[in-house]
Coordinates of C-alpha atoms in Angstrom, one line a residue:
X19 CA 12.6 19.0 13.5
X20 CA 14.8 17.7 11.1
X21 CA 16.9 19.9 8.5
X22 CA 17.1 18.4 4.5
X23 CA 19.7 20.6 2.8
X24 CA 19.5 18.6 -0.5
X25 CA 21.9 19.3 -3.7
X26 CA 19.8 17.4 -5.7
X27 CA 15.9 17.4 -5.5
X28 CA 15.3 13.9 -7.8
X29 CA 16.7 12.5 -4.2
X30 CA 14.8 13.7 -1.9
X31 CA 11.4 11.9 -1.2
X32 CA 13.7 8.9 -1.0
X33 CA 15.8 10.2 1.7
X34 CA 12.9 12.0 3.8
X35 CA 10.7 8.8 3.0
X36 CA 13.7 6.5 5.0
X37 CA 14.2 9.7 8.2
X38 CA 10.2 8.9 8.2
X39 CA 10.9 5.5 8.6
X40 CA 13.3 6.0 11.6
X41 CA 11.8 9.4 12.8
X42 CA 7.8 9.0 12.5
X43 CA 6.0 11.9 13.0
X44 CA 8.5 14.9 12.2
X45 CA 8.6 18.3 10.5
X46 CA 11.5 19.6 7.9
X47 CA 13.0 22.5 7.1
X48 CA 15.3 23.2 4.3
X49 CA 16.9 25.8 5.2
X50 CA 19.3 26.3 8.9
X51 CA 17.2 27.8 11.4
X52 CA 16.6 27.5 14.7
X53 CA 14.5 24.9 16.5
X54 CA 16.1 21.3 13.7
X55 CA 17.7 18.5 15.8
X56 CA 20.1 18.0 13.2
X57 CA 20.8 18.3 9.6
X58 CA 21.3 15.8 6.5
X59 CA 22.7 17.4 3.6
X60 CA 23.9 15.3 0.1
X61 CA 26.8 16.3 -2.3
X62 CA 26.8 15.2 -5.2
X63 CA 30.5 15.2 -7.3
X64 CA 32.0 13.2 -10.0
X65 CA 32.0 9.3 -8.8
X66 CA 31.4 10.4 -5.6
X67 CA 28.7 10.9 -2.6
X68 CA 29.0 12.7 0.0
X69 CA 26.2 12.2 2.7
X70 CA 26.5 15.0 5.8
X71 CA 25.1 15.0 8.8
X72 CA 25.3 17.7 11.5
X73 CA 23.6 18.9 14.7
X74 CA 21.7 21.8 14.4
X75 CA 23.7 25.1 14.3
X76 CA 27.0 22.9 15.1
X77 CA 29.4 24.0 12.1
X78 CA 30.2 20.4 10.5
X79 CA 34.2 21.4 9.0
X80 CA 35.6 19.8 11.1
X81 CA 33.7 16.5 11.2
X82 CA 36.5 13.8 10.2
X83 CA 35.6 10.4 8.2
X84 CA 33.9 8.2 5.4
X85 CA 32.2 6.0 4.8
X86 CA 32.1 3.1 1.6
X87 CA 29.3 1.6 -0.4
X88 CA 31.0 -1.9 0.3
X89 CA 30.5 -1.0 3.9
X90 CA 34.3 -1.4 4.7
X91 CA 34.5 1.9 6.4
X92 CA 37.6 2.7 5.0
X93 CA 38.2 5.8 2.2
X94 CA 40.3 5.8 -0.6
X95 CA 43.5 6.7 1.6
X96 CA 42.4 4.1 4.0
X97 CA 40.9 6.0 6.9
X98 CA 38.0 4.1 9.1
X99 CA 37.6 7.5 12.0
X100 CA 33.9 6.8 11.7
X101 CA 31.3 4.2 11.5
X102 CA 33.6 1.5 13.2
X103 CA 32.9 -1.9 12.3
X104 CA 29.8 -0.7 10.5
X105 CA 27.8 -2.5 13.3
X106 CA 24.2 -0.7 13.7
X107 CA 24.0 1.5 17.1
X108 CA 28.0 1.6 16.8
X109 CA 28.4 5.5 17.6
X110 CA 31.5 7.3 15.9
X111 CA 34.0 8.9 17.4
X112 CA 34.3 12.6 16.9
X113 CA 36.4 15.3 16.9
X114 CA 35.4 18.2 18.8
X115 CA 33.7 20.4 18.9
X116 CA 31.6 18.7 15.7
X117 CA 29.1 16.3 17.4
X118 CA 28.1 15.1 13.4
X119 CA 29.7 13.0 11.3
X120 CA 29.9 12.7 7.4
X121 CA 29.5 9.7 5.4
X122 CA 31.3 9.5 1.8
X123 CA 31.3 6.9 -1.1
X124 CA 34.5 7.9 -2.9
X125 CA 36.2 6.2 -5.7
X126 CA 37.8 3.2 -4.0
X127 CA 33.8 1.9 -4.3
X128 CA 32.9 3.3 -7.7
X129 CA 29.7 3.9 -9.4
X130 CA 28.0 5.0 -11.7
X131 CA 26.9 8.6 -10.7
X132 CA 24.9 8.9 -14.2
X133 CA 22.8 6.0 -13.5
X134 CA 19.8 7.5 -11.2
X135 CA 18.4 4.3 -10.3
X136 CA 22.2 3.3 -8.9
X137 CA 22.8 6.8 -8.0
X138 CA 20.0 6.4 -6.3
X139 CA 20.5 3.5 -4.0
X140 CA 24.2 4.2 -3.1
X141 CA 22.7 7.1 -1.2
X142 CA 20.0 4.8 0.4
X143 CA 22.7 2.9 1.7
X144 CA 24.3 4.7 2.8
X145 CA 22.0 7.4 4.5
X146 CA 19.9 4.0 6.0
X147 CA 23.2 2.5 7.9
X148 CA 23.5 6.1 9.4
X149 CA 20.3 6.8 10.7
X150 CA 21.1 2.7 12.4
X151 CA 24.1 4.3 14.2
X152 CA 22.2 7.4 14.9
X153 CA 18.8 5.7 16.2
X154 CA 20.2 2.0 17.4
X155 CA 17.9 0.2 15.2
X156 CA 16.8 -1.9 12.3
X157 CA 14.7 -1.6 9.8
X158 CA 12.6 -4.7 8.3
X159 CA 12.7 -3.8 4.8
X160 CA 15.7 -1.8 5.3
X161 CA 16.7 1.5 3.1
X162 CA 13.4 -0.1 0.8
X163 CA 11.3 3.3 0.5
X164 CA 8.9 2.0 -2.1
X165 CA 5.6 -0.1 -2.0
X166 CA 6.1 -1.8 -4.1
X167 CA 8.3 -4.8 -2.8
X168 CA 7.2 -8.0 -4.4
X169 CA 7.4 -6.0 -7.7
X170 CA 11.6 -5.9 -7.7
X171 CA 11.2 -10.1 -7.5
X172 CA 8.7 -10.8 -10.1
X173 CA 10.2 -8.5 -12.7
X174 CA 13.6 -9.9 -12.1
X175 CA 11.4 -13.7 -12.6
X176 CA 10.3 -12.2 -15.7
X177 CA 13.7 -11.9 -16.9
X178 CA 14.2 -15.6 -15.9
X179 CA 16.6 -14.8 -12.6
X180 CA 16.5 -18.1 -10.2
X181 CA 15.4 -17.4 -6.3
X182 CA 18.0 -17.5 -5.2
X183 CA 20.0 -14.7 -7.6
X184 CA 16.9 -12.5 -6.3
X185 CA 17.6 -12.7 -2.5
X186 CA 21.2 -12.2 -3.1
X187 CA 20.5 -8.8 -5.0
X188 CA 18.0 -7.6 -2.6
X189 CA 20.1 -8.5 0.2
X190 CA 22.9 -6.0 -1.4
X191 CA 20.8 -4.0 -2.8
X192 CA 18.6 -2.9 0.3
X193 CA 20.0 -4.2 3.0
X194 CA 16.7 -6.3 3.9
X195 CA 16.3 -8.5 6.1
X196 CA 16.2 -11.9 5.2
X197 CA 12.5 -12.5 6.8
X198 CA 10.8 -9.8 4.4
X199 CA 13.0 -11.4 1.2
X200 CA 12.5 -14.9 1.4
X201 CA 9.0 -13.2 1.9
X202 CA 8.7 -11.1 -1.5
X203 CA 10.6 -13.9 -3.5
X204 CA 7.7 -16.5 -2.5
X205 CA 4.8 -14.0 -2.8
X206 CA 6.6 -13.2 -6.7
X207 CA 6.4 -16.6 -7.7
X208 CA 3.1 -17.6 -6.1
X209 CA 2.2 -14.4 -8.3
X210 CA 3.6 -15.4 -11.5
X211 CA 1.9 -18.4 -10.9
X212 CA -1.8 -16.5 -10.5
X213 CA -0.7 -14.6 -12.9
X214 CA 0.1 -16.8 -16.0
X215 CA -3.6 -17.3 -17.9
X216 CA -3.4 -13.4 -18.7
X217 CA -3.6 -11.3 -21.7
X218 CA -0.9 -8.4 -20.9
X219 CA -1.0 -7.0 -24.3
X220 CA -5.2 -6.8 -24.8
X221 CA -6.4 -7.8 -21.8
X222 CA -8.0 -5.4 -19.2
X223 CA -9.7 -4.6 -15.3
X224 CA -12.2 -3.0 -14.1
X225 CA -12.9 -0.6 -11.0
X226 CA -16.9 0.8 -10.2
X227 CA -16.0 3.1 -7.4
X228 CA -18.8 3.2 -4.8
X229 CA -17.7 6.1 -2.3
X230 CA -19.9 6.4 0.0
X231 CA -20.3 4.5 3.4
X232 CA -22.2 3.9 6.6
X233 CA -19.2 6.6 8.9
X234 CA -16.1 7.8 8.3
X235 CA -14.2 5.3 9.9
X236 CA -11.0 7.3 12.6
X237 CA -7.9 6.2 10.3
X238 CA -9.4 5.9 6.5
X239 CA -8.0 8.3 4.0
X240 CA -10.7 6.3 1.0
X241 CA -13.0 8.3 -1.0
X242 CA -15.6 7.9 1.1
X243 CA -18.7 10.1 2.3
X244 CA -21.3 8.9 5.1
X245 CA -24.0 7.5 3.0
X246 CA -26.7 9.2 4.9
X247 CA -25.7 13.3 3.1
X248 CA -26.8 11.4 0.3
X249 CA -29.9 10.2 1.3
X250 CA -32.5 11.0 -1.9
X251 CA -29.4 11.5 -4.2
X252 CA -26.9 8.5 -4.5
X253 CA -29.1 8.6 -7.5
X254 CA -27.4 11.4 -9.0
X255 CA -24.1 9.4 -8.3
X256 CA -25.6 6.3 -10.7
X257 CA -26.4 8.5 -13.7
X258 CA -22.5 10.1 -13.7
X259 CA -21.1 6.0 -13.0
X260 CA -23.1 4.8 -15.5
X261 CA -22.2 7.8 -18.4
X262 CA -19.0 7.0 -17.2
X263 CA -18.8 3.1 -17.4
X264 CA -21.2 2.7 -21.0
X265 CA -18.2 4.5 -22.4
X266 CA -15.8 2.7 -21.2
X267 CA -17.8 -0.5 -22.5
X268 CA -17.3 1.4 -25.9
X269 CA -13.4 1.6 -25.8
X270 CA -12.6 -1.3 -24.4
X271 CA -14.8 -3.2 -27.0
X272 CA -13.4 -7.1 -28.1
X273 CA -10.6 -7.0 -25.0
X274 CA -11.1 -9.7 -23.0
X275 CA -12.5 -8.7 -19.0
X276 CA -10.1 -10.5 -16.9
X277 CA -12.0 -9.3 -13.2
X278 CA -14.2 -6.9 -12.0
X279 CA -13.4 -5.1 -8.7
X280 CA -16.9 -3.7 -6.6
X281 CA -15.1 -1.5 -4.4
X282 CA -15.1 1.8 -2.7
X283 CA -16.0 2.8 0.4
X284 CA -18.3 0.6 0.5
X285 CA -20.5 -0.8 -2.2
X286 CA -23.1 -2.2 0.0
X287 CA -24.2 1.1 1.9
X288 CA -26.8 1.4 -1.0
X289 CA -29.5 -0.3 -1.6
X290 CA -30.4 -3.3 -2.2
X291 CA -32.4 -2.1 -5.6
X292 CA -29.3 0.9 -6.4
X293 CA -27.1 -2.4 -6.2
X294 CA -29.3 -4.8 -8.5
X295 CA -29.2 -1.6 -11.1
X296 CA -25.6 -1.5 -11.0
X297 CA -25.2 -4.9 -11.6
X298 CA -27.5 -5.0 -14.4
X299 CA -26.2 -2.4 -15.9
X300 CA -22.2 -4.0 -15.8
X301 CA -24.5 -7.4 -17.3
X302 CA -25.5 -5.5 -19.8
X303 CA -22.3 -3.0 -21.4
X304 CA -20.1 -5.5 -20.4
X305 CA -18.3 -9.6 -22.2
X306 CA -18.5 -11.2 -18.1
X307 CA -18.8 -14.4 -19.2
X308 CA -14.7 -15.1 -19.5
X309 CA -13.6 -12.9 -16.5
X310 CA -11.5 -15.1 -14.1
X311 CA -13.4 -13.2 -10.4
X312 CA -15.7 -10.6 -9.5
X313 CA -15.5 -9.1 -6.2
X314 CA -17.8 -7.2 -4.6
X315 CA -16.1 -5.4 -1.3
X316 CA -18.8 -6.0 1.4
X317 CA -16.7 -4.7 3.9
X318 CA -18.5 -2.7 6.8
X319 CA -21.2 -5.7 8.4
X320 CA -23.2 -2.5 9.0
X321 CA -23.8 -1.9 5.7
X322 CA -25.0 -6.0 4.7
X323 CA -28.5 -7.3 4.4
X324 CA -29.8 -10.5 3.9
X325 CA -31.4 -9.0 0.4
X326 CA -28.0 -7.0 -0.3
X327 CA -26.4 -10.9 0.2
X328 CA -29.2 -12.3 -2.5
X329 CA -28.8 -10.0 -5.2
X330 CA -25.0 -10.3 -5.5
X331 CA -25.8 -14.6 -5.9
X332 CA -28.1 -13.8 -7.4
X333 CA -25.4 -12.0 -10.6
X334 CA -23.1 -14.8 -9.7
X335 CA -20.4 -12.7 -7.5
X336 CA -17.6 -15.8 -7.2
X337 CA -15.9 -12.7 -4.0
X338 CA -16.4 -10.4 -1.5
X339 CA -15.4 -9.2 1.6
X340 CA -16.3 -8.9 5.1
X341 CA -13.4 -6.7 7.4
X342 CA -14.0 -6.8 10.7
X343 CA -10.3 -5.3 11.5
X344 CA -10.0 -5.9 14.9
X345 CA -12.5 -8.2 17.1
X346 CA -12.0 -6.1 20.1
X347 CA -15.0 -3.6 20.6
X348 CA -14.2 -1.5 22.8
X349 CA -11.3 -0.1 19.6
X350 CA -13.8 -0.6 16.7
X351 CA -15.5 1.9 19.1
X352 CA -13.0 4.1 19.5
X353 CA -12.2 3.9 15.5
X354 CA -15.4 4.5 14.2
X355 CA -16.8 1.3 13.2
X356 CA -20.4 1.3 13.9
X357 CA -21.0 -2.1 13.8
X358 CA -20.7 -4.5 16.9
X359 CA -18.4 -8.0 17.3
X360 CA -20.7 -10.3 17.1
X361 CA -22.5 -8.5 13.6
X362 CA -19.4 -9.6 12.5
X363 CA -19.9 -13.0 12.9
X364 CA -23.6 -13.3 12.2
X365 CA -23.1 -11.2 8.9
X366 CA -20.4 -13.9 8.0
X367 CA -22.2 -16.8 8.5
X368 CA -24.9 -15.6 7.0
X369 CA -22.9 -15.3 4.4
X370 CA -21.8 -18.9 4.5
X371 CA -25.2 -20.2 4.7
X372 CA -26.4 -17.8 1.2
X373 CA -23.4 -19.9 -0.6
X374 CA -20.6 -17.7 -0.8
X375 CA -18.0 -20.1 -0.7
X376 CA -14.9 -17.3 -1.3
X377 CA -15.1 -14.5 1.8
X378 CA -12.0 -12.3 2.6
X379 CA -11.3 -10.0 5.8
X380 CA -9.4 -7.8 6.7
X381 CA -7.0 -6.9 10.1
X382 CA -5.2 -4.3 10.9
X383 CA -2.7 -4.5 12.9
X384 CA -1.6 -1.4 15.5
X385 CA -4.8 0.1 15.7
X386 CA -4.6 2.4 18.4
X387 CA -4.6 1.5 21.9
X388 CA -4.4 -2.2 21.2
X389 CA -1.6 -4.9 21.9
X390 CA -0.5 -8.7 22.2
X391 CA -3.4 -9.5 23.9
X392 CA -5.8 -7.3 21.6
X393 CA -4.7 -9.0 18.9
X394 CA -4.3 -12.6 19.9
X395 CA -8.3 -12.3 20.6
X396 CA -8.8 -11.2 17.0
X397 CA -7.2 -13.9 15.6
X398 CA -8.5 -16.5 17.6
X399 CA -12.0 -15.3 16.4
X400 CA -10.8 -15.6 13.1
X401 CA -9.0 -19.0 13.3
X402 CA -12.6 -20.5 14.4
X403 CA -14.5 -18.1 11.5
X404 CA -12.0 -19.3 9.2
X405 CA -12.5 -17.0 6.1
X406 CA -10.9 -18.5 2.6
X407 CA -9.0 -15.2 2.8
X408 CA -7.5 -12.9 5.0
X409 CA -5.5 -9.3 4.4
X410 CA -3.5 -8.0 7.1
X411 CA -2.8 -4.4 7.2
X412 CA -0.5 -2.4 8.7
X413 CA -2.0 0.8 10.1
X414 CA -0.7 3.9 7.8
X415 CA -1.8 6.9 8.8
X416 CA -2.8 9.1 5.6
X417 CA -2.8 12.7 5.8
X418 CA -6.2 13.1 5.8
X419 CA -7.4 10.6 7.7
X420 CA -9.1 12.0 11.2
X421 CA -6.5 10.4 13.2
X422 CA -3.6 12.8 11.8
X423 CA -5.7 16.0 10.7
X424 CA -7.2 16.2 14.3
X425 CA -4.3 14.9 16.6
X426 CA -4.6 17.1 19.3
X427 CA -8.3 14.8 20.0
X428 CA -6.3 11.9 20.0
X429 CA -2.0 12.7 21.4
X430 CA -3.2 9.9 24.1
X431 CA -3.4 7.0 21.9
X432 CA -1.2 4.4 22.0
X433 CA -0.4 3.2 18.4
X434 CA 1.8 0.3 18.6
X435 CA 2.7 -2.4 15.8
X436 CA 5.9 -5.3 16.3
X437 CA 7.2 -7.9 15.3
X438 CA 5.0 -10.2 17.7
X439 CA 1.6 -8.9 16.0
X440 CA 3.3 -9.6 12.6
X441 CA 4.4 -12.8 12.8
X442 CA 1.4 -14.5 15.0
X443 CA -0.8 -12.5 12.2
X444 CA 1.5 -14.9 9.4
X445 CA 0.9 -18.2 11.8
X446 CA -2.5 -17.5 11.9
X447 CA -3.3 -17.6 8.3
X448 CA -0.8 -20.1 7.4
X449 CA -2.5 -22.5 10.3
X450 CA -5.9 -21.8 8.2
X451 CA -4.0 -23.4 5.4
X452 CA -3.6 -19.7 3.2
X453 CA -0.7 -18.5 1.5
X454 CA 1.0 -14.9 1.3
X455 CA -0.1 -13.7 -2.2
X456 CA 0.5 -10.0 -2.7
X457 CA 2.6 -8.0 -0.5
X458 CA 2.1 -3.5 -0.6
X459 CA 3.8 -1.3 2.0
X460 CA 2.0 2.4 2.3
X461 CA 3.8 5.5 4.2
X462 CA 3.3 6.0 7.7
X463 CA 3.2 2.3 8.0
X464 CA 3.2 2.1 11.8
X465 CA 6.3 0.0 12.8
X466 CA 7.5 -0.1 9.6
X467 CA 6.0 -3.6 7.7
X468 CA 3.8 -4.4 5.2
X469 CA 0.0 -5.3 4.4
X470 CA -0.1 -8.8 3.0
X471 CA -3.1 -10.7 1.1
X472 CA -2.8 -14.5 2.7
X473 CA -6.1 -16.7 0.3
X474 CA -6.1 -20.7 0.8
X475 CA -5.3 -22.4 -2.6
X476 CA -7.8 -21.0 -6.0
X477 CA -9.6 -18.8 -3.5
X478 CA -6.3 -16.1 -4.4
X479 CA -8.0 -12.3 -5.9
X480 CA -6.3 -12.1 -9.1
X481 CA -7.1 -8.0 -9.2
X482 CA -5.0 -7.7 -5.5
X483 CA -1.7 -8.4 -7.8
X484 CA -3.2 -6.5 -10.6
X485 CA -3.3 -3.4 -8.4
X486 CA 0.2 -4.4 -7.0
X487 CA 1.7 -4.9 -10.1
X488 CA 0.7 -2.9 -12.4
X489 CA 1.5 -5.6 -15.4
X490 CA -2.5 -4.8 -16.6
X491 CA -4.5 -1.9 -17.7
X492 CA -6.7 -1.4 -15.1
X493 CA -10.0 1.3 -16.4
X494 CA -11.4 2.6 -12.7
X495 CA -14.9 4.5 -12.7
X496 CA -16.3 6.2 -9.9
X497 CA -15.1 9.5 -7.8
X498 CA -11.8 9.1 -6.4
X499 CA -10.7 6.5 -8.8
X500 CA -7.5 6.2 -11.0
X501 CA -7.4 4.3 -14.2
X502 CA -4.3 2.7 -15.3
X503 CA -3.2 2.2 -18.9
X504 CA -0.1 -0.6 -19.1
X505 CA 2.4 -0.6 -22.2
X506 CA 3.6 -3.8 -22.1
X507 CA 5.4 -3.8 -24.9
X508 CA 7.0 -0.6 -24.1
X509 CA 7.4 -0.7 -20.4
X510 CA 5.7 2.2 -20.3
X511 CA 2.8 3.0 -17.7
X512 CA -0.2 6.1 -17.4
X513 CA -2.5 7.3 -15.7
X514 CA -5.4 9.8 -15.3
X515 CA -7.3 10.8 -11.9
X516 CA -11.2 11.7 -11.6
X517 CA -11.9 13.9 -9.1
X518 CA -12.3 13.0 -5.5
X519 CA -15.5 14.8 -4.2
X520 CA -18.7 13.6 -5.4
X521 CA -20.3 17.1 -6.2
X522 CA -17.0 17.9 -8.4
X523 CA -17.2 14.2 -10.2
X524 CA -21.1 14.6 -10.8
X525 CA -20.8 17.7 -12.9
X526 CA -17.6 17.0 -14.5
X527 CA -18.4 13.6 -15.9
X528 CA -17.6 14.5 -19.2
X529 CA -13.9 16.4 -18.2
X530 CA -13.6 12.6 -16.8
X531 CA -14.2 10.3 -19.7
X532 CA -12.0 13.2 -21.3
X533 CA -9.1 12.1 -19.5
X534 CA -9.5 8.3 -20.3
X535 CA -9.8 9.2 -23.9
X536 CA -6.6 10.7 -24.1
X537 CA -4.5 8.0 -22.9
X538 CA -7.3 4.7 -23.6
X539 CA -6.0 4.0 -27.4

């Protein structure tokens, strides 16, 4: 257990997220109590930030040492008694009886603490360096805890910064590795080119959510329910969904629809006739003639049939996703994917034979019991199939996932994600001629890495970029979906969420529409 004694709650989440990166799975206390390994205390003064870290139950008053924002290790008085040399892994020489130590940014490295972002970055830099010293390790993304690293680079490209200026800023501000900084800038530059045709002011994208799957995966926290429990009743959900789609089409009439994403859950867990009904409804309500892309998640191979794929082809679907996650059968069995490795291949080649020329495949690094041998086996299979895009996820265990909710059932499982695994997947994608085109991070990621989408030239998914960079309004319909409205001229974003539980969504659909009415202008 780690103690958090935070003077300003505005920075608690940032400190907590950095702690989670170094100490995954830890619990937190907000008072002095038994069982706490160490405490983090923050003090903000006039132009000064002070972070104090002290061992549980120990008086820190005798702990000396300060650490300046510029990394010199010098205080205003010139002391150099703590964090000698700022070397990750170096241990401060502390005066007994206090085994803790403190880090101080003082007036020798001035900062405007009236600026929230500036203060946050100072605190995170100092805290990150302290944790590197305490644990003897560094993180690939440094002090950066946000889920959208490329947004930092893209926004500055839009403002006219050079790529080298952005690299320097990210390196100095977030202490990230050269590899991650370079990846962020490369992707941001590609995103900027891909998004140029879009009208941010008037254009919008549409997300249609189907909250059903064949089964629920061990690591999944998305809004999805086993389709078997809704057998014979999915029509009730579709009625509510169509009501929301009808409202949306009327509200957005006259505005160009740029991308459509049909996700979930697994849309192809529905029957072919139900998929046909939904696609006909979309054709009827929306002008899809100028949409840049239409993606359908056919993610679970055990949900795919030739009949369903033919329905998608008949409606001109341009992009589908067939997601193995891994090509190791023992892992598929463990995580609750009720399909075989051979089924992945069969469904993939069936789609190819039927003319689908933009197929994505999702993989997850860090799945339980998988090491380098398993990752190599998966990548060898992917390399042979040659999909058009590849999305490589680092496992993130959310609170609602079974793997987290029932820890005692899975405590013997080994979960690892290493730089070598990430590098191997990136090399595989580039060998296939793919380029990285979008990136995002999640909390509780194995190895503190990232999710990266790779695609062949001309096969990138514009919707994936938009959902991450928040450059355009995305109207989302269905249970558990989130609508994000962007006001570019004001640099403002608003969002509203639909309830997750299907029964609630059906009974409260008018309320869900009312939520949209308040922000869709």
